[in-house]
mmCIF file with all atom_site columns, C-alpha atoms in Angstrom:
data_model
loop_
_atom_site.group_PDB
_atom_site.id
_atom_site.type_symbol
_atom_site.label_atom_id
_atom_site.label_alt_id
_atom_site.label_comp_id
_atom_site.label_asym_id
_atom_site.label_entity_id
_atom_site.label_seq_id
_atom_site.pdbx_PDB_ins_code
_atom_site.Cartn_x
_atom_site.Cartn_y
_atom_site.Cartn_z
_atom_site.occupancy
_atom_site.B_iso_or_equiv
_atom_site.pdbx_formal_charge
_atom_site.auth_seq_id
_atom_site.auth_comp_id
_atom_site.auth_asym_id
_atom_site.auth_atom_id
_atom_site.pdbx_PDB_model_num
ATOM 1   C CA . MET A 1 1   ? -59.807 -13.651 118.900 1.00 42.00 ? 1   MET A CA 1
ATOM 2   C CA . LYS A 1 2   ? -62.312 -11.293 117.260 1.00 48.00 ? 2   LYS A CA 1
ATOM 3   C CA . LYS A 1 3   ? -61.072 -9.482  114.188 1.00 48.00 ? 3   LYS A CA 1
ATOM 4   C CA . GLY A 1 4   ? -61.794 -5.984  115.587 1.00 45.00 ? 4   GLY A CA 1
ATOM 5   C CA . LEU A 1 5   ? -59.863 -6.669  118.740 1.00 44.00 ? 5   LEU A CA 1
ATOM 6   C CA . GLN A 1 6   ? -56.907 -8.064  116.852 1.00 45.00 ? 6   GLN A CA 1
ATOM 7   C CA . THR A 1 7   ? -56.761 -4.930  114.734 1.00 47.00 ? 7   THR A CA 1
ATOM 8   C CA . ALA A 1 8   ? -56.728 -2.677  117.834 1.00 56.00 ? 8   ALA A CA 1
ATOM 9   C CA . LEU A 1 9   ? -53.564 -4.451  118.997 1.00 74.00 ? 9   LEU A CA 1
ATOM 10  C CA . HIS A 1 10  ? -51.584 -3.516  115.900 1.00 79.00 ? 10  HIS A CA 1
ATOM 11  C CA . CYS A 1 11  ? -50.438 -0.178  114.453 1.00 81.00 ? 11  CYS A CA 1
ATOM 12  C CA . ARG A 1 12  ? -52.260 0.925   111.347 1.00 74.00 ? 12  ARG A CA 1
ATOM 13  C CA . CYS A 1 13  ? -49.293 -0.296  109.272 1.00 78.00 ? 13  CYS A CA 1
ATOM 14  C CA . GLY A 1 14  ? -49.771 -3.781  110.732 1.00 79.00 ? 14  GLY A CA 1
ATOM 15  C CA . ASN A 1 15  ? -46.812 -3.741  113.118 1.00 82.00 ? 15  ASN A CA 1
ATOM 16  C CA . PRO A 1 16  ? -47.813 -5.546  116.344 1.00 84.00 ? 16  PRO A CA 1
ATOM 17  C CA . LYS A 1 17  ? -45.398 -3.442  118.478 1.00 84.00 ? 17  LYS A CA 1
ATOM 18  C CA . ILE A 1 18  ? -47.331 -0.361  119.530 1.00 81.00 ? 18  ILE A CA 1
ATOM 19  C CA . LEU A 1 19  ? -45.359 2.529   121.113 1.00 78.00 ? 19  LEU A CA 1
ATOM 20  C CA . ALA A 1 20  ? -47.826 5.271   121.854 1.00 77.00 ? 20  ALA A CA 1
ATOM 21  C CA . HIS A 1 21  ? -51.252 6.566   120.703 1.00 77.00 ? 21  HIS A CA 1
ATOM 22  C CA . GLY A 1 22  ? -51.800 3.345   118.767 1.00 79.00 ? 22  GLY A CA 1
ATOM 23  C CA . PHE A 1 23  ? -48.741 3.722   116.573 1.00 82.00 ? 23  PHE A CA 1
ATOM 24  C CA . CYS A 1 24  ? -45.535 1.644   116.232 1.00 84.00 ? 24  CYS A CA 1
ATOM 25  C CA . SER A 1 25  ? -42.278 3.600   116.704 1.00 82.00 ? 25  SER A CA 1
ATOM 26  C CA . THR A 1 26  ? -41.806 4.300   112.998 1.00 80.00 ? 26  THR A CA 1
ATOM 27  C CA . CYS A 1 27  ? -45.385 5.537   112.434 1.00 80.00 ? 27  CYS A CA 1
ATOM 28  C CA . TYR A 1 28  ? -45.340 7.547   115.698 1.00 80.00 ? 28  TYR A CA 1
ATOM 29  C CA . SER A 1 29  ? -42.087 9.270   114.613 1.00 81.00 ? 29  SER A CA 1
ATOM 30  C CA . LEU A 1 30  ? -43.646 10.084  111.173 1.00 77.00 ? 30  LEU A CA 1
ATOM 31  C CA . LYS A 1 31  ? -46.723 11.481  112.820 1.00 78.00 ? 31  LYS A CA 1
ATOM 32  C CA . ARG A 1 32  ? -44.598 13.705  115.130 1.00 80.00 ? 32  ARG A CA 1
ATOM 33  C CA . GLN A 1 33  ? -42.466 14.875  112.197 1.00 78.00 ? 33  GLN A CA 1
ATOM 34  C CA . ASP A 1 34  ? -45.527 15.503  110.114 1.00 80.00 ? 34  ASP A CA 1
ATOM 35  C CA . ASP A 1 35  ? -47.085 17.660  112.813 1.00 82.00 ? 35  ASP A CA 1
ATOM 36  C CA . GLU A 1 36  ? -43.838 19.444  113.711 1.00 82.00 ? 36  GLU A CA 1
ATOM 37  C CA . TYR A 1 37  ? -42.082 19.911  110.339 1.00 81.00 ? 37  TYR A CA 1
ATOM 38  C CA . PHE A 1 38  ? -44.928 19.691  107.785 1.00 84.00 ? 38  PHE A CA 1
ATOM 39  C CA . GLY A 1 39  ? -47.911 21.319  109.497 1.00 87.00 ? 39  GLY A CA 1
ATOM 40  C CA . GLY A 1 40  ? -49.781 18.030  109.218 1.00 85.00 ? 40  GLY A CA 1
ATOM 41  C CA . LEU A 1 41  ? -49.562 18.197  105.343 1.00 90.00 ? 41  LEU A CA 1
ATOM 42  C CA . ARG A 1 42  ? -47.065 15.452  104.623 1.00 88.00 ? 42  ARG A CA 1
ATOM 43  C CA . GLU A 1 43  ? -49.625 12.712  103.987 1.00 86.00 ? 43  GLU A CA 1
ATOM 44  C CA . LYS A 1 44  ? -51.737 15.055  101.852 1.00 92.00 ? 44  LYS A CA 1
ATOM 45  C CA . VAL A 1 45  ? -48.768 15.904  99.679  1.00 92.00 ? 45  VAL A CA 1
ATOM 46  C CA . LEU A 1 46  ? -47.864 12.275  99.242  1.00 90.00 ? 46  LEU A CA 1
ATOM 47  C CA . GLU A 1 47  ? -51.523 11.458  98.277  1.00 91.00 ? 47  GLU A CA 1
ATOM 48  C CA . ARG A 1 48  ? -51.611 14.397  95.834  1.00 94.00 ? 48  ARG A CA 1
ATOM 49  C CA . ASP A 1 49  ? -48.445 13.207  94.177  1.00 94.00 ? 49  ASP A CA 1
ATOM 50  C CA . GLY A 1 50  ? -49.492 9.588   94.183  1.00 92.00 ? 50  GLY A CA 1
ATOM 51  C CA . TYR A 1 51  ? -46.620 8.466   96.403  1.00 91.00 ? 51  TYR A CA 1
ATOM 52  C CA . ARG A 1 52  ? -44.263 9.011   93.471  1.00 92.00 ? 52  ARG A CA 1
ATOM 53  C CA . CYS A 1 53  ? -41.313 11.257  92.823  1.00 93.00 ? 53  CYS A CA 1
ATOM 54  C CA . ARG A 1 54  ? -42.421 14.235  90.820  1.00 93.00 ? 54  ARG A CA 1
ATOM 55  C CA . VAL A 1 55  ? -39.074 14.439  89.009  1.00 91.00 ? 55  VAL A CA 1
ATOM 56  C CA . CYS A 1 56  ? -38.199 10.880  87.967  1.00 91.00 ? 56  CYS A CA 1
ATOM 57  C CA . ASP A 1 57  ? -41.581 9.255   88.667  1.00 91.00 ? 57  ASP A CA 1
ATOM 58  C CA . ALA A 1 58  ? -40.021 6.665   90.969  1.00 89.00 ? 58  ALA A CA 1
ATOM 59  C CA . SER A 1 59  ? -42.491 4.885   93.169  1.00 87.00 ? 59  SER A CA 1
ATOM 60  C CA . GLY A 1 60  ? -41.677 4.303   96.769  1.00 73.00 ? 60  GLY A CA 1
ATOM 61  C CA . ARG A 1 61  ? -41.711 0.788   98.039  1.00 62.00 ? 61  ARG A CA 1
ATOM 62  C CA . ASP A 1 62  ? -43.944 2.274   100.720 1.00 62.00 ? 62  ASP A CA 1
ATOM 63  C CA . LYS A 1 63  ? -44.878 5.921   101.736 1.00 56.00 ? 63  LYS A CA 1
ATOM 64  C CA . ARG A 1 64  ? -41.777 6.127   103.965 1.00 67.00 ? 64  ARG A CA 1
ATOM 65  C CA . SER A 1 65  ? -39.371 5.938   101.055 1.00 83.00 ? 65  SER A CA 1
ATOM 66  C CA . ILE A 1 66  ? -40.646 9.161   99.342  1.00 90.00 ? 66  ILE A CA 1
ATOM 67  C CA . ILE A 1 67  ? -39.561 12.501  100.863 1.00 88.00 ? 67  ILE A CA 1
ATOM 68  C CA . VAL A 1 68  ? -41.698 15.609  101.052 1.00 91.00 ? 68  VAL A CA 1
ATOM 69  C CA . HIS A 1 69  ? -39.464 18.612  100.158 1.00 91.00 ? 69  HIS A CA 1
ATOM 70  C CA . HIS A 1 70  ? -40.191 22.166  101.186 1.00 89.00 ? 70  HIS A CA 1
ATOM 71  C CA . ARG A 1 71  ? -39.596 24.334  98.159  1.00 87.00 ? 71  ARG A CA 1
ATOM 72  C CA . VAL A 1 72  ? -39.279 27.331  100.588 1.00 86.00 ? 72  VAL A CA 1
ATOM 73  C CA . PRO A 1 73  ? -37.473 26.054  103.654 1.00 82.00 ? 73  PRO A CA 1
ATOM 74  C CA . GLY A 1 74  ? -39.728 25.901  106.767 1.00 80.00 ? 74  GLY A CA 1
ATOM 75  C CA . LYS A 1 75  ? -42.854 27.008  104.931 1.00 87.00 ? 75  LYS A CA 1
ATOM 76  C CA . SER A 1 76  ? -45.583 24.292  105.065 1.00 87.00 ? 76  SER A CA 1
ATOM 77  C CA . VAL A 1 77  ? -47.942 25.112  102.343 1.00 91.00 ? 77  VAL A CA 1
ATOM 78  C CA . MET A 1 78  ? -49.281 22.471  99.938  1.00 92.00 ? 78  MET A CA 1
ATOM 79  C CA . SER A 1 79  ? -48.324 24.409  96.796  1.00 93.00 ? 79  SER A CA 1
ATOM 80  C CA . LEU A 1 80  ? -44.708 24.873  98.120  1.00 92.00 ? 80  LEU A CA 1
ATOM 81  C CA . MET A 1 81  ? -44.160 21.162  98.901  1.00 93.00 ? 81  MET A CA 1
ATOM 82  C CA . ILE A 1 82  ? -43.274 18.338  96.481  1.00 94.00 ? 82  ILE A CA 1
ATOM 83  C CA . SER A 1 83  ? -42.717 14.568  96.641  1.00 94.00 ? 83  SER A CA 1
ATOM 84  C CA . LEU A 1 84  ? -39.172 13.435  95.768  1.00 92.00 ? 84  LEU A CA 1
ATOM 85  C CA . CYS A 1 85  ? -37.345 10.123  95.900  1.00 91.00 ? 85  CYS A CA 1
ATOM 86  C CA . PRO A 1 86  ? -34.185 10.150  98.100  1.00 88.00 ? 86  PRO A CA 1
ATOM 87  C CA . SER A 1 87  ? -31.919 10.344  95.061  1.00 86.00 ? 87  SER A CA 1
ATOM 88  C CA . CYS A 1 88  ? -33.612 13.491  93.558  1.00 87.00 ? 88  CYS A CA 1
ATOM 89  C CA . HIS A 1 89  ? -33.856 15.088  97.038  1.00 87.00 ? 89  HIS A CA 1
ATOM 90  C CA . ALA A 1 90  ? -30.112 14.674  97.547  1.00 83.00 ? 90  ALA A CA 1
ATOM 91  C CA . LYS A 1 91  ? -29.535 16.263  94.128  1.00 81.00 ? 91  LYS A CA 1
ATOM 92  C CA . VAL A 1 92  ? -31.637 19.247  94.996  1.00 80.00 ? 92  VAL A CA 1
ATOM 93  C CA . HIS A 1 93  ? -29.551 19.938  98.116  1.00 75.00 ? 93  HIS A CA 1
ATOM 94  C CA . ARG A 1 94  ? -26.050 18.755  97.127  1.00 72.00 ? 94  ARG A CA 1
ATOM 95  C CA . THR A 1 95  ? -25.455 18.709  93.398  1.00 60.00 ? 95  THR A CA 1
ATOM 96  C CA . ILE A 1 96  ? -23.242 21.427  92.019  1.00 53.00 ? 96  ILE A CA 1
ATOM 97  C CA . ALA A 1 97  ? -21.999 19.629  88.869  1.00 50.00 ? 97  ALA A CA 1
ATOM 98  C CA . VAL A 1 98  ? -23.693 18.648  85.520  1.00 55.00 ? 98  VAL A CA 1
ATOM 99  C CA . LEU A 1 99  ? -26.769 20.919  85.883  1.00 57.00 ? 99  LEU A CA 1
ATOM 100 C CA . ASN A 1 100 ? -27.442 20.882  82.171  1.00 57.00 ? 100 ASN A CA 1
ATOM 101 C CA . GLU A 1 101 ? -28.242 17.166  82.388  1.00 66.00 ? 101 GLU A CA 1
ATOM 102 C CA . MET A 1 102 ? -30.797 17.500  85.122  1.00 73.00 ? 102 MET A CA 1
ATOM 103 C CA . PRO A 1 103 ? -34.480 17.120  84.268  1.00 81.00 ? 103 PRO A CA 1
ATOM 104 C CA . ALA A 1 104 ? -36.181 20.525  84.041  1.00 82.00 ? 104 ALA A CA 1
ATOM 105 C CA . LEU A 1 105 ? -38.137 20.253  87.365  1.00 87.00 ? 105 LEU A CA 1
ATOM 106 C CA . LEU A 1 106 ? -35.005 19.106  89.224  1.00 83.00 ? 106 LEU A CA 1
ATOM 107 C CA . LEU A 1 107 ? -33.081 22.065  87.888  1.00 79.00 ? 107 LEU A CA 1
ATOM 108 C CA . ILE A 1 108 ? -35.862 24.458  89.079  1.00 84.00 ? 108 ILE A CA 1
ATOM 109 C CA . LEU A 1 109 ? -35.745 22.855  92.554  1.00 85.00 ? 109 LEU A CA 1
ATOM 110 C CA . TRP A 1 110 ? -31.989 23.067  92.643  1.00 78.00 ? 110 TRP A CA 1
ATOM 111 C CA . ARG A 1 111 ? -32.008 26.784  91.749  1.00 81.00 ? 111 ARG A CA 1
ATOM 112 C CA . GLU A 1 112 ? -34.588 27.441  94.489  1.00 84.00 ? 112 GLU A CA 1
ATOM 113 C CA . GLN A 1 113 ? -32.201 25.945  96.982  1.00 81.00 ? 113 GLN A CA 1
ATOM 114 C CA . HIS A 1 114 ? -29.025 27.549  95.529  1.00 77.00 ? 114 HIS A CA 1
ATOM 115 C CA . PRO A 1 115 ? -29.973 30.987  94.314  1.00 77.00 ? 115 PRO A CA 1
ATOM 116 C CA . ASP A 1 116 ? -26.340 32.079  94.177  1.00 71.00 ? 116 ASP A CA 1
ATOM 117 C CA . GLY A 1 117 ? -25.174 28.810  92.632  1.00 65.00 ? 117 GLY A CA 1
ATOM 118 C CA . HIS A 1 118 ? -22.689 28.826  89.787  1.00 56.00 ? 118 HIS A CA 1
ATOM 119 C CA . GLU A 1 119 ? -23.801 27.164  86.636  1.00 50.00 ? 119 GLU A CA 1
#
């Protein structure tokens, strides 16, 4: 089989199971989410941040394990979006305890999400 033809039968990530529009189910879902929730900017934010968490510098095993967080909920603007690992993203949304031990950037993000939070 010719190399070009073989590539056309796989998703860009290498998965041979194509769902729609040349994507596997995972990549198709990410594309839909990107268009719907991130205004098509998710991949650009990940590239800008080097596919790493901006708080703890954790590297994702792949680009799916790093989350793009909206600093202003629902507002998809590059300057208001940031790449976070799942752990730091959970802390931004759920942590109420031990705020003084958070890294400075994580504390800023937490305060944006919880403006009436008690410290």
